[in-house]
Coordinates of C-alpha atoms in Angstrom, one line a residue:
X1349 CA -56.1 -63.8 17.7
X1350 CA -53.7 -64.4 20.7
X1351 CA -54.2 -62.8 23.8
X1352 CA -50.5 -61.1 23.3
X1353 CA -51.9 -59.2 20.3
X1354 CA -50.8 -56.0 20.0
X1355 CA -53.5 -53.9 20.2
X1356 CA -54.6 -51.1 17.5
X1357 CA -53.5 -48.1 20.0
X1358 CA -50.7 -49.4 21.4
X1359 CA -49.3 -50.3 18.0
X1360 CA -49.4 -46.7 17.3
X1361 CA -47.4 -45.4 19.9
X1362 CA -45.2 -48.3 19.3
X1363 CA -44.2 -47.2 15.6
X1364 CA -44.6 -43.7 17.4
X1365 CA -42.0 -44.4 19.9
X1366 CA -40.1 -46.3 17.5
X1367 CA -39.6 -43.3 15.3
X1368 CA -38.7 -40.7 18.4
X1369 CA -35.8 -43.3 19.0
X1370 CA -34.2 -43.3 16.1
X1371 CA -34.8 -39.7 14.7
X1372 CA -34.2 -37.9 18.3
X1373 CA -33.1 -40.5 21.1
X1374 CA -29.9 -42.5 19.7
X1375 CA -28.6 -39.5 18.6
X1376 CA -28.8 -37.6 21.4
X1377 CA -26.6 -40.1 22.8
X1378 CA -23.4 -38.6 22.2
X1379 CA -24.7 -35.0 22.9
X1380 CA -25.6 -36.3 26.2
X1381 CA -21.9 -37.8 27.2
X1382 CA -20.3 -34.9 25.9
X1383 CA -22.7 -32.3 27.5
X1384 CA -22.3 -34.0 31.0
X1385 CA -18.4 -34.1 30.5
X1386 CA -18.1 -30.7 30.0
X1387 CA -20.7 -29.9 32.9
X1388 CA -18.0 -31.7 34.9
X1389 CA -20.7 -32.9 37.2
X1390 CA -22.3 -36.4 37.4
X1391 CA -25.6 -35.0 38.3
X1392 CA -26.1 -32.4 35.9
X1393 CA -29.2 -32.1 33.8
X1394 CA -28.4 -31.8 30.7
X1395 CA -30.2 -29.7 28.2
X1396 CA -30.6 -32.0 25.0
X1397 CA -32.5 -34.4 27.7
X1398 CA -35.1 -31.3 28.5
X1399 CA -35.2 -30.9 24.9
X1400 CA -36.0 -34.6 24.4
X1401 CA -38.9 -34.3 27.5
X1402 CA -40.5 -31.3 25.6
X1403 CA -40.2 -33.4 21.6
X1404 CA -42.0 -36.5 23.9
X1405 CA -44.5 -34.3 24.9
X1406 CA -45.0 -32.3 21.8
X1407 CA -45.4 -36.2 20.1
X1408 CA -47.8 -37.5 23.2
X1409 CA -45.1 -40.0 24.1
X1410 CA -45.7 -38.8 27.7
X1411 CA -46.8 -41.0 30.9
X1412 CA -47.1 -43.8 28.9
X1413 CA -46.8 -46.3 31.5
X1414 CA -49.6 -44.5 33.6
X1415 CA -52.6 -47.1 34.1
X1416 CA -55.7 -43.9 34.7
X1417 CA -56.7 -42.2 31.5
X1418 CA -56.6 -38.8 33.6
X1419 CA -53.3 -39.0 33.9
X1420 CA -51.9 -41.1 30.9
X1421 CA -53.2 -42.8 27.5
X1422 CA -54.7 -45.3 30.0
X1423 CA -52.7 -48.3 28.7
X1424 CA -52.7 -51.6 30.3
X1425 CA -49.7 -53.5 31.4
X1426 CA -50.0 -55.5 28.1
X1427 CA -50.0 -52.4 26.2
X1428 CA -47.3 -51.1 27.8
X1429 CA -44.6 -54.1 27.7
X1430 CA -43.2 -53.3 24.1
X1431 CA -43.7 -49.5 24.7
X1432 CA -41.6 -50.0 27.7
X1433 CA -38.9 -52.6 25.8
X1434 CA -38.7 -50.0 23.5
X1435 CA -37.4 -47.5 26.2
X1436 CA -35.3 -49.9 27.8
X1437 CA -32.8 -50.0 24.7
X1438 CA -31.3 -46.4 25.6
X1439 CA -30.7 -44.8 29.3
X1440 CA -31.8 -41.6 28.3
X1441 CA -35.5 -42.8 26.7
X1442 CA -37.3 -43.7 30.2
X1443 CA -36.2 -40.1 31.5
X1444 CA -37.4 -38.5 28.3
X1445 CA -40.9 -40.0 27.9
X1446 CA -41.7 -39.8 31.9
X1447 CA -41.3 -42.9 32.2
X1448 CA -38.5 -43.5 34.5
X1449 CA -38.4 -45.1 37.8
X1450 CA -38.7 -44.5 40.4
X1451 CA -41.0 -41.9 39.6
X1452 CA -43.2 -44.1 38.0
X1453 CA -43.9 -45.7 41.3
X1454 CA -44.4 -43.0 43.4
X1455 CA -46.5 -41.1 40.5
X1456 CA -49.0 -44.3 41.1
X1457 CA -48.3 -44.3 44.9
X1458 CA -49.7 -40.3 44.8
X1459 CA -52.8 -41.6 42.6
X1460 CA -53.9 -44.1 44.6
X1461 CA -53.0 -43.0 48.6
X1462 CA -52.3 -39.5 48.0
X1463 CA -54.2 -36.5 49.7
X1464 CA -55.7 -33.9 47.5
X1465 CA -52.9 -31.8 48.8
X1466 CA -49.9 -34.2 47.8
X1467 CA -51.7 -34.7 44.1
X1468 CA -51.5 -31.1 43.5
X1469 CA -48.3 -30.7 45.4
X1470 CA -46.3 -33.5 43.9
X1471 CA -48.4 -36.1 41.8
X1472 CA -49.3 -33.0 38.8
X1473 CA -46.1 -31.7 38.8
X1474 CA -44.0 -34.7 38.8
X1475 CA -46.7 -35.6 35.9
X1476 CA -45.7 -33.1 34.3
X1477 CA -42.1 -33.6 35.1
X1478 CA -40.6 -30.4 36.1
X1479 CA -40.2 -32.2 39.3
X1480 CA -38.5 -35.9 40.4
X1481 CA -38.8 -37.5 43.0
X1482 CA -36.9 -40.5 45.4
X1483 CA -38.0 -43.8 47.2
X1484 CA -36.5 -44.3 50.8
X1485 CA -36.9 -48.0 51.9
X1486 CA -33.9 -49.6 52.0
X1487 CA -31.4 -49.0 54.8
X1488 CA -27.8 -49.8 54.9
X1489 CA -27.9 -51.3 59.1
X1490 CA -30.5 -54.2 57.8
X1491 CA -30.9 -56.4 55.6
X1492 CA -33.7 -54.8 53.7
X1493 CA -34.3 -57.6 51.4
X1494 CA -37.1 -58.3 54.4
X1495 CA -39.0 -55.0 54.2
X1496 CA -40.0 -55.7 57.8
X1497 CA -36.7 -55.3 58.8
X1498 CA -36.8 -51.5 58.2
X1499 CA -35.9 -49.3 61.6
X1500 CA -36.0 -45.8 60.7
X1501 CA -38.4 -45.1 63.8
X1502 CA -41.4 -43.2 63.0
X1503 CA -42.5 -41.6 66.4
X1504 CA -45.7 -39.8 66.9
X1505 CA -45.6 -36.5 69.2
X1506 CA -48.6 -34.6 68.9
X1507 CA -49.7 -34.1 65.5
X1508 CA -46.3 -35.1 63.7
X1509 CA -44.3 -37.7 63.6
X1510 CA -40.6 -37.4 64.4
X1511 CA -38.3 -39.7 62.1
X1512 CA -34.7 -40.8 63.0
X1513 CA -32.5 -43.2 61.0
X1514 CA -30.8 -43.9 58.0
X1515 CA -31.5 -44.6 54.4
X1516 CA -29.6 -45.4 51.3
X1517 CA -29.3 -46.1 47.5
X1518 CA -32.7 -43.6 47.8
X1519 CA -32.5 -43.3 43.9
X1520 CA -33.2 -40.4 42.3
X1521 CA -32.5 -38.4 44.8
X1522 CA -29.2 -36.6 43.7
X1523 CA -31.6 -35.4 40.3
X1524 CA -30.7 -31.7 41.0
X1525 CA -35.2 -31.7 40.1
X1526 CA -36.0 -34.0 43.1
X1527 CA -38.2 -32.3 45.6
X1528 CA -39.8 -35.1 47.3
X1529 CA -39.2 -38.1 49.0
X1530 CA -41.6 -41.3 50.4
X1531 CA -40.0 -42.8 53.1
X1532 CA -40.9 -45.9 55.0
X1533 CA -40.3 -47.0 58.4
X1534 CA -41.4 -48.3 61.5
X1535 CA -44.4 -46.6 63.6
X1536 CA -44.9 -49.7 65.9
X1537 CA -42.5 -52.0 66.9
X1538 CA -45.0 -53.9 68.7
X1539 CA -47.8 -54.7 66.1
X1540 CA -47.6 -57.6 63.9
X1541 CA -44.8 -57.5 61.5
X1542 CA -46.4 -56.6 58.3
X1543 CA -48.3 -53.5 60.4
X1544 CA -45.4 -51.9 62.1
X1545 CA -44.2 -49.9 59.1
X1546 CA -45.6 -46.6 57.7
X1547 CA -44.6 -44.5 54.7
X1548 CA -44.6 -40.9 55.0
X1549 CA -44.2 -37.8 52.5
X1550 CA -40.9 -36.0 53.2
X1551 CA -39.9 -32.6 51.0
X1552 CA -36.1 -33.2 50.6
X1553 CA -35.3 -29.8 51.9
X1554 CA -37.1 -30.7 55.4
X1555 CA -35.2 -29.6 58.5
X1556 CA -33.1 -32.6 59.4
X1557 CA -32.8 -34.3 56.0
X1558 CA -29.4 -34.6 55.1
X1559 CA -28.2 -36.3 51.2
X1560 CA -25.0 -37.5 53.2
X1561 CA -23.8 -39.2 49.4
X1562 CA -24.1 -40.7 46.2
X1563 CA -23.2 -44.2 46.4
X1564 CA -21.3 -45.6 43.1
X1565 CA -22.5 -48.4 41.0
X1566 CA -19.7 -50.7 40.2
X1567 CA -17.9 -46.9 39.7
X1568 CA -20.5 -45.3 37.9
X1569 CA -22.0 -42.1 40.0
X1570 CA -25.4 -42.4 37.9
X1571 CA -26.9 -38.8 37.0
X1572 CA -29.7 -39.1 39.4
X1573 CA -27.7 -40.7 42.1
X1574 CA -27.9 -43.3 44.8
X1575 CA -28.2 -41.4 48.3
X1576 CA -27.5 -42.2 51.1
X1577 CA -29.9 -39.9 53.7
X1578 CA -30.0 -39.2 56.8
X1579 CA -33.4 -38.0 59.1
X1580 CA -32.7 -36.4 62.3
X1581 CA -35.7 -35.4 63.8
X1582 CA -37.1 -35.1 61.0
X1583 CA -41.1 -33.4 61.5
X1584 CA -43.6 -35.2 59.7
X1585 CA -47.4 -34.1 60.0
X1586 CA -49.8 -36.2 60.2
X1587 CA -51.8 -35.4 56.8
X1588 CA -48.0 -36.6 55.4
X1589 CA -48.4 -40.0 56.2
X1590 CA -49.9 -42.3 53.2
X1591 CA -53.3 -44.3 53.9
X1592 CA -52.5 -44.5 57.3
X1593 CA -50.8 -45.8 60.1
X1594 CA -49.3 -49.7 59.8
X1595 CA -49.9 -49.5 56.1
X1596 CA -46.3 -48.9 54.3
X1597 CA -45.4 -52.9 53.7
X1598 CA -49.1 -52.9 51.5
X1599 CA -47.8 -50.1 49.9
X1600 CA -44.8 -51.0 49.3
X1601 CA -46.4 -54.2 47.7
X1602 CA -48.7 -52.4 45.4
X1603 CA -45.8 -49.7 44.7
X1604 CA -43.1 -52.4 43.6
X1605 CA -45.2 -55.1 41.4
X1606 CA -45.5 -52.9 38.7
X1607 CA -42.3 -52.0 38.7
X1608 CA -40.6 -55.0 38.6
X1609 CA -42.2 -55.7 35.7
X1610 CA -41.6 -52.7 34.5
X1611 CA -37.5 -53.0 34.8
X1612 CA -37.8 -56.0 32.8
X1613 CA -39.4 -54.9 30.3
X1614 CA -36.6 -52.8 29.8
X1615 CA -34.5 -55.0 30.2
X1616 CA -35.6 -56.9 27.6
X1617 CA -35.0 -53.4 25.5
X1618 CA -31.3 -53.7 26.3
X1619 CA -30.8 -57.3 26.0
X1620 CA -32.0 -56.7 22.3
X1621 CA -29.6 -53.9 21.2
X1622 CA -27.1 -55.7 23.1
X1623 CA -27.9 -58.4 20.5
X1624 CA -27.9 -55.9 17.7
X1625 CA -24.2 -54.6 18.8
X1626 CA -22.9 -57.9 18.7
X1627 CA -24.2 -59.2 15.2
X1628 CA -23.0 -55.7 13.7
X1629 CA -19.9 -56.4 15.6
X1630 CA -19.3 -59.7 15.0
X1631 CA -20.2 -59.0 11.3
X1632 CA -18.0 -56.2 10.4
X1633 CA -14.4 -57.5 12.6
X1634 CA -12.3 -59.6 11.2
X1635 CA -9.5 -62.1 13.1
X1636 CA -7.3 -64.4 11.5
X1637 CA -8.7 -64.3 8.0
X1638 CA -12.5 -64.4 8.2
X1639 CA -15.5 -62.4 10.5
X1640 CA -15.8 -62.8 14.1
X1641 CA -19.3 -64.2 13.2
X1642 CA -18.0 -67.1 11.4
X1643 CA -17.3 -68.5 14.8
X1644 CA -19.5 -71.1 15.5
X1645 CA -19.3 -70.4 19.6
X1646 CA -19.7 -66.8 18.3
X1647 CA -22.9 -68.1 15.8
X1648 CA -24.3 -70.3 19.1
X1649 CA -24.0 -66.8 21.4
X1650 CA -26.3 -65.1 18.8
X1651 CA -28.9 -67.8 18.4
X1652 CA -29.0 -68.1 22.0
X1653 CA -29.7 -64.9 22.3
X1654 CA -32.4 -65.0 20.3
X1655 CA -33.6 -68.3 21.7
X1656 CA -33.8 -66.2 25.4
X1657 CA -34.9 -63.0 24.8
X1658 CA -38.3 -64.7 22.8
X1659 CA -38.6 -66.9 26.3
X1660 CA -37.8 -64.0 28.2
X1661 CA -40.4 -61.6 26.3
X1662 CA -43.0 -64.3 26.3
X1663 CA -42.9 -64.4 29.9
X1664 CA -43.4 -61.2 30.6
X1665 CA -46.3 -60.7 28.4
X1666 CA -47.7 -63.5 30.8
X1667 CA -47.1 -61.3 33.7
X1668 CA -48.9 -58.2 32.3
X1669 CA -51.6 -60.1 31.1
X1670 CA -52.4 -61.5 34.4
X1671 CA -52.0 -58.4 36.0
X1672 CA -54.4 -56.8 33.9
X1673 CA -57.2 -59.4 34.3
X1674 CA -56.7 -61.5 37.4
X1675 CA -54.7 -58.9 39.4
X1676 CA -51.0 -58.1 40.7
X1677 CA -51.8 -60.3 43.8
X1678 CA -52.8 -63.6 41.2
X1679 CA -50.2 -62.6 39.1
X1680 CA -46.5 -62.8 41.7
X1681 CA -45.3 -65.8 41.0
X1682 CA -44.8 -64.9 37.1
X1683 CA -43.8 -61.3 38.6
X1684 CA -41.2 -63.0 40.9
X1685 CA -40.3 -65.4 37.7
X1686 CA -39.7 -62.9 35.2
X1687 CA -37.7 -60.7 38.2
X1688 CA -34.8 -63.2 38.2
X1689 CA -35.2 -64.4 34.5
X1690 CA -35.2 -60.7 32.9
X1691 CA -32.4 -59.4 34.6
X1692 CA -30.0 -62.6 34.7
X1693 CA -30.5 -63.4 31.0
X1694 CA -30.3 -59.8 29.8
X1695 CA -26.7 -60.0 31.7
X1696 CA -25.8 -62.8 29.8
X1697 CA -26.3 -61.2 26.8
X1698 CA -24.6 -58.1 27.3
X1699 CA -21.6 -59.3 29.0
X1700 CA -21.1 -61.7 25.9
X1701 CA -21.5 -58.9 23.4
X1702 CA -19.0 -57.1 25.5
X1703 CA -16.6 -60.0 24.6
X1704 CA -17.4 -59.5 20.7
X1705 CA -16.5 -55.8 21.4
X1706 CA -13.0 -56.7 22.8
X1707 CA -11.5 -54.4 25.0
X1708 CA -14.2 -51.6 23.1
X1709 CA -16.6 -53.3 25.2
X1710 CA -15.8 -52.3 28.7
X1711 CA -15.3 -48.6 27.7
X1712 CA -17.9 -45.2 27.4
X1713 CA -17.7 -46.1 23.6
X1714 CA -20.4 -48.2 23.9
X1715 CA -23.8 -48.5 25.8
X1716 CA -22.5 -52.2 27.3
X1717 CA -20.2 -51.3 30.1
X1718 CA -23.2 -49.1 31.9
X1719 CA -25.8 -51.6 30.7
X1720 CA -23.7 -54.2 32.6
X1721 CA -23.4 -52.2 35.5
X1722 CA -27.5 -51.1 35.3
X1723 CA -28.3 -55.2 34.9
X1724 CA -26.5 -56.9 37.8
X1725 CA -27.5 -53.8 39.7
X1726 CA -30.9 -54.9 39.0
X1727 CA -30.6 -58.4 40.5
X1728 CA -30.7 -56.9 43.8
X1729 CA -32.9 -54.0 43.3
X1730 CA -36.8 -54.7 44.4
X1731 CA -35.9 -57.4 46.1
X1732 CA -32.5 -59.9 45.2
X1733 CA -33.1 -62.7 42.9
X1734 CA -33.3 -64.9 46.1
X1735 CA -36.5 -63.5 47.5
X1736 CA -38.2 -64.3 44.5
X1737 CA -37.0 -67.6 44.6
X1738 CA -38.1 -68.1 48.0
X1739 CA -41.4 -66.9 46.8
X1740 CA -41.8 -69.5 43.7
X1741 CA -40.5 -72.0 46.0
X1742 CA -43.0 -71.4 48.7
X1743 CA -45.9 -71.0 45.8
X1744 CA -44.7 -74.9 44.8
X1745 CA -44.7 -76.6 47.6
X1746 CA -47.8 -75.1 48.9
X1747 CA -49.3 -78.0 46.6
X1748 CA -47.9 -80.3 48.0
X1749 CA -48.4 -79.2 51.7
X1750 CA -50.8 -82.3 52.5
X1751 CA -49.0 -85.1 50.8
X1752 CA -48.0 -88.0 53.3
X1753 CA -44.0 -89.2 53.8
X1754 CA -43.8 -92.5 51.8
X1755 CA -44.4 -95.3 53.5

């Protein structure tokens, strides 16, 4: 037995999940696009994705990704990869099992810093998901690659604190059912670098919080939106603030291991129906006399495809697995590793299916013009591929820290 086995409970929801997909999810699809282009709105909620939540919960396909039996099935990150690949292979599946970010994040930020008060406040309901909620870190004055770069100032006075600054692509927060936000910035400027930042809890409707816009995504206003916020003096009490004072970056690195991993395991999802499109495609489309697929650069795109999604997947298995028994900390360089593999390669994939699709490829008609858009998005989200570079570069030459110049 391999340590990747698929365990007995986790294969169930698998053929479980596997089931909602095609019976309920791929062909809600079109109902989706054509309920949000008569809503006229790009962040409508639309009613066949409610009616998808309530089938996910009525099938216990619900929190699936949450590690606490209280609050989920209890799965480990190993369990969870191919329930999470799964989801990745349609934009409307993370949403509909509760599984989306980044509500995932903050759901697991509420579990393990929350108050009793922000549990039953926000952590249950969101749980529940009649509420969504956003993640403010990244600002548009810095470059916020370097968490500690973050100045939205954070400034005590009394028994709140008063924040000032901006924030932007806070996603999530144009969902017309986010009520909450966590929002990190600086409390001292004058303690050592990874201790100057805090996160707070901030309702969205707080006096001086202002959704300023949704920023596009290579044209796309995604339905829950990438805000841009402003916070002028914004009141914050104290009981709002998360762990304590000084402790938002080790937050912020507990928050975002899990999901990075989790967006590739999604990613993976859509790198394999990307795959699927373009055999069926490439099959079915005939120029000058014979199938696109009798191509042999079109043959080589498939098997390397396949080739790099098994390296890919394989990877990421590694990544949960050590999570699960050594620990996220033991585990970042394969975290960082599979941050710039998953994304990149999934890329390569769909952009060359696009080219199988001809100019069918870069329209609506298709999943592969957003998935595009989603993936390259995603090689800057939780950190650009470069960071993670830099950290499996440091992580290298670490071993090699006392070796002498040659003589």
């Amino acid at each position: 037995m391999s340590m990747f086995d698929i365990s007995e409970r986790a294969e169930k929801y698998r053929a479980q999940l596997l089931e909602f997909m095609d019976s309920h999810v791929y062909p809600a699809e079109a109902v989706y696009d054509e309920q949000m282009r008569a809503a006229g709105d790009p962040h409508f909620q639309p009613p066949i994705l409610e009616e998808l939540k309530a089938e996910a919960q009525r099938r216990g396909l619900w929190n699936l990704f949450h590690p606490y039996p209280e609050w989920g099935p209890g799965l480990t990150n190993l369990e969870y990869a191919p329930l999470a690949e799964i989801m990745g292979r349609s934009h409307l599946a993370p949403e509909a099992c509760n599984c989306n970010a980044p509500d995932t994040g903050n759901m697991e930020v509420f579990t393990l810093f929350g108050t009793h008060e922000h549990k039953d406040k926000y952590l249950k309901p969101l749980l529940a998901g009649t509420i969504r909620s956003a993640f403010a870190m990244t600002e548009p004055a810095v470059a916020s690659s370097d968490a500690t770069n973050v100045e939205l100032s954070m400034v005590r006075d009394g028994d709140e604190y008063v924040l000032n600054g901006r924030k932007w692509f806070a996603s999530n927060a144009l969902h017309p059912n986010c009520t909450v936000l966590i929002v990190m910035g600086k409390t001292d400027p004058d303690a050592a670098p990874h201790r100057q930042q805090s996160m707070m809890v901030v309702p969205i409707d707080a006096p001086g919080v202002t959704v300023m816009r949704g920023l596009p995504v290579f044209g796309y206003q995604d339905r829950e939106g990438h805000a841009e916020i402003d916070f002028q003096n914004v009141r914050v009490p104290l009981k709002d603030v998360l762990k304590g004072e000084g402790e938002g970056f080790a937050i912020s690195q507990a928050r975002l291991g899990p999901g990075r991993i989790h967006h590739c395991m999604r990613a993976i999802g859509m790198a394999e129906r990307a795959l699927e499109l373009m055999c069926r495609r490439a099959s079915t489309r005939i120029t000058f006399g014979k199938p696109i697929a009798a191509n042999a650069n079109i043959q080589d795109w498939i098997a390397e495809a396949r080739i790099d999604i098994e390296m890919i997947r394989l990877l990421t298995l590694k990544a949960a697995y050590l999570m699960d028994t050594v620990g996220n900390k033991e585990a970042r360089t394969e975290i960082a590793a599979i941050k710039v593999a998953a994304p990149n390669i999934a890329l390569k994939i769909v952009d060359r299916a696009i080219q199988v699709h001809g100019g069918a490829g870069v329209t609506d008609d298709f999943p592969l013009a957003m998935a595009w858009a989603h993936l390259r998005t995603l090689r800057l989200a939780d950190g650009p591929d470069e960071v993670h570079k830099r950290t499996l570069a440091r992580q290298e030459l670490r071993k090699y820290r006392d070796v002498k110049a040659d003589n």
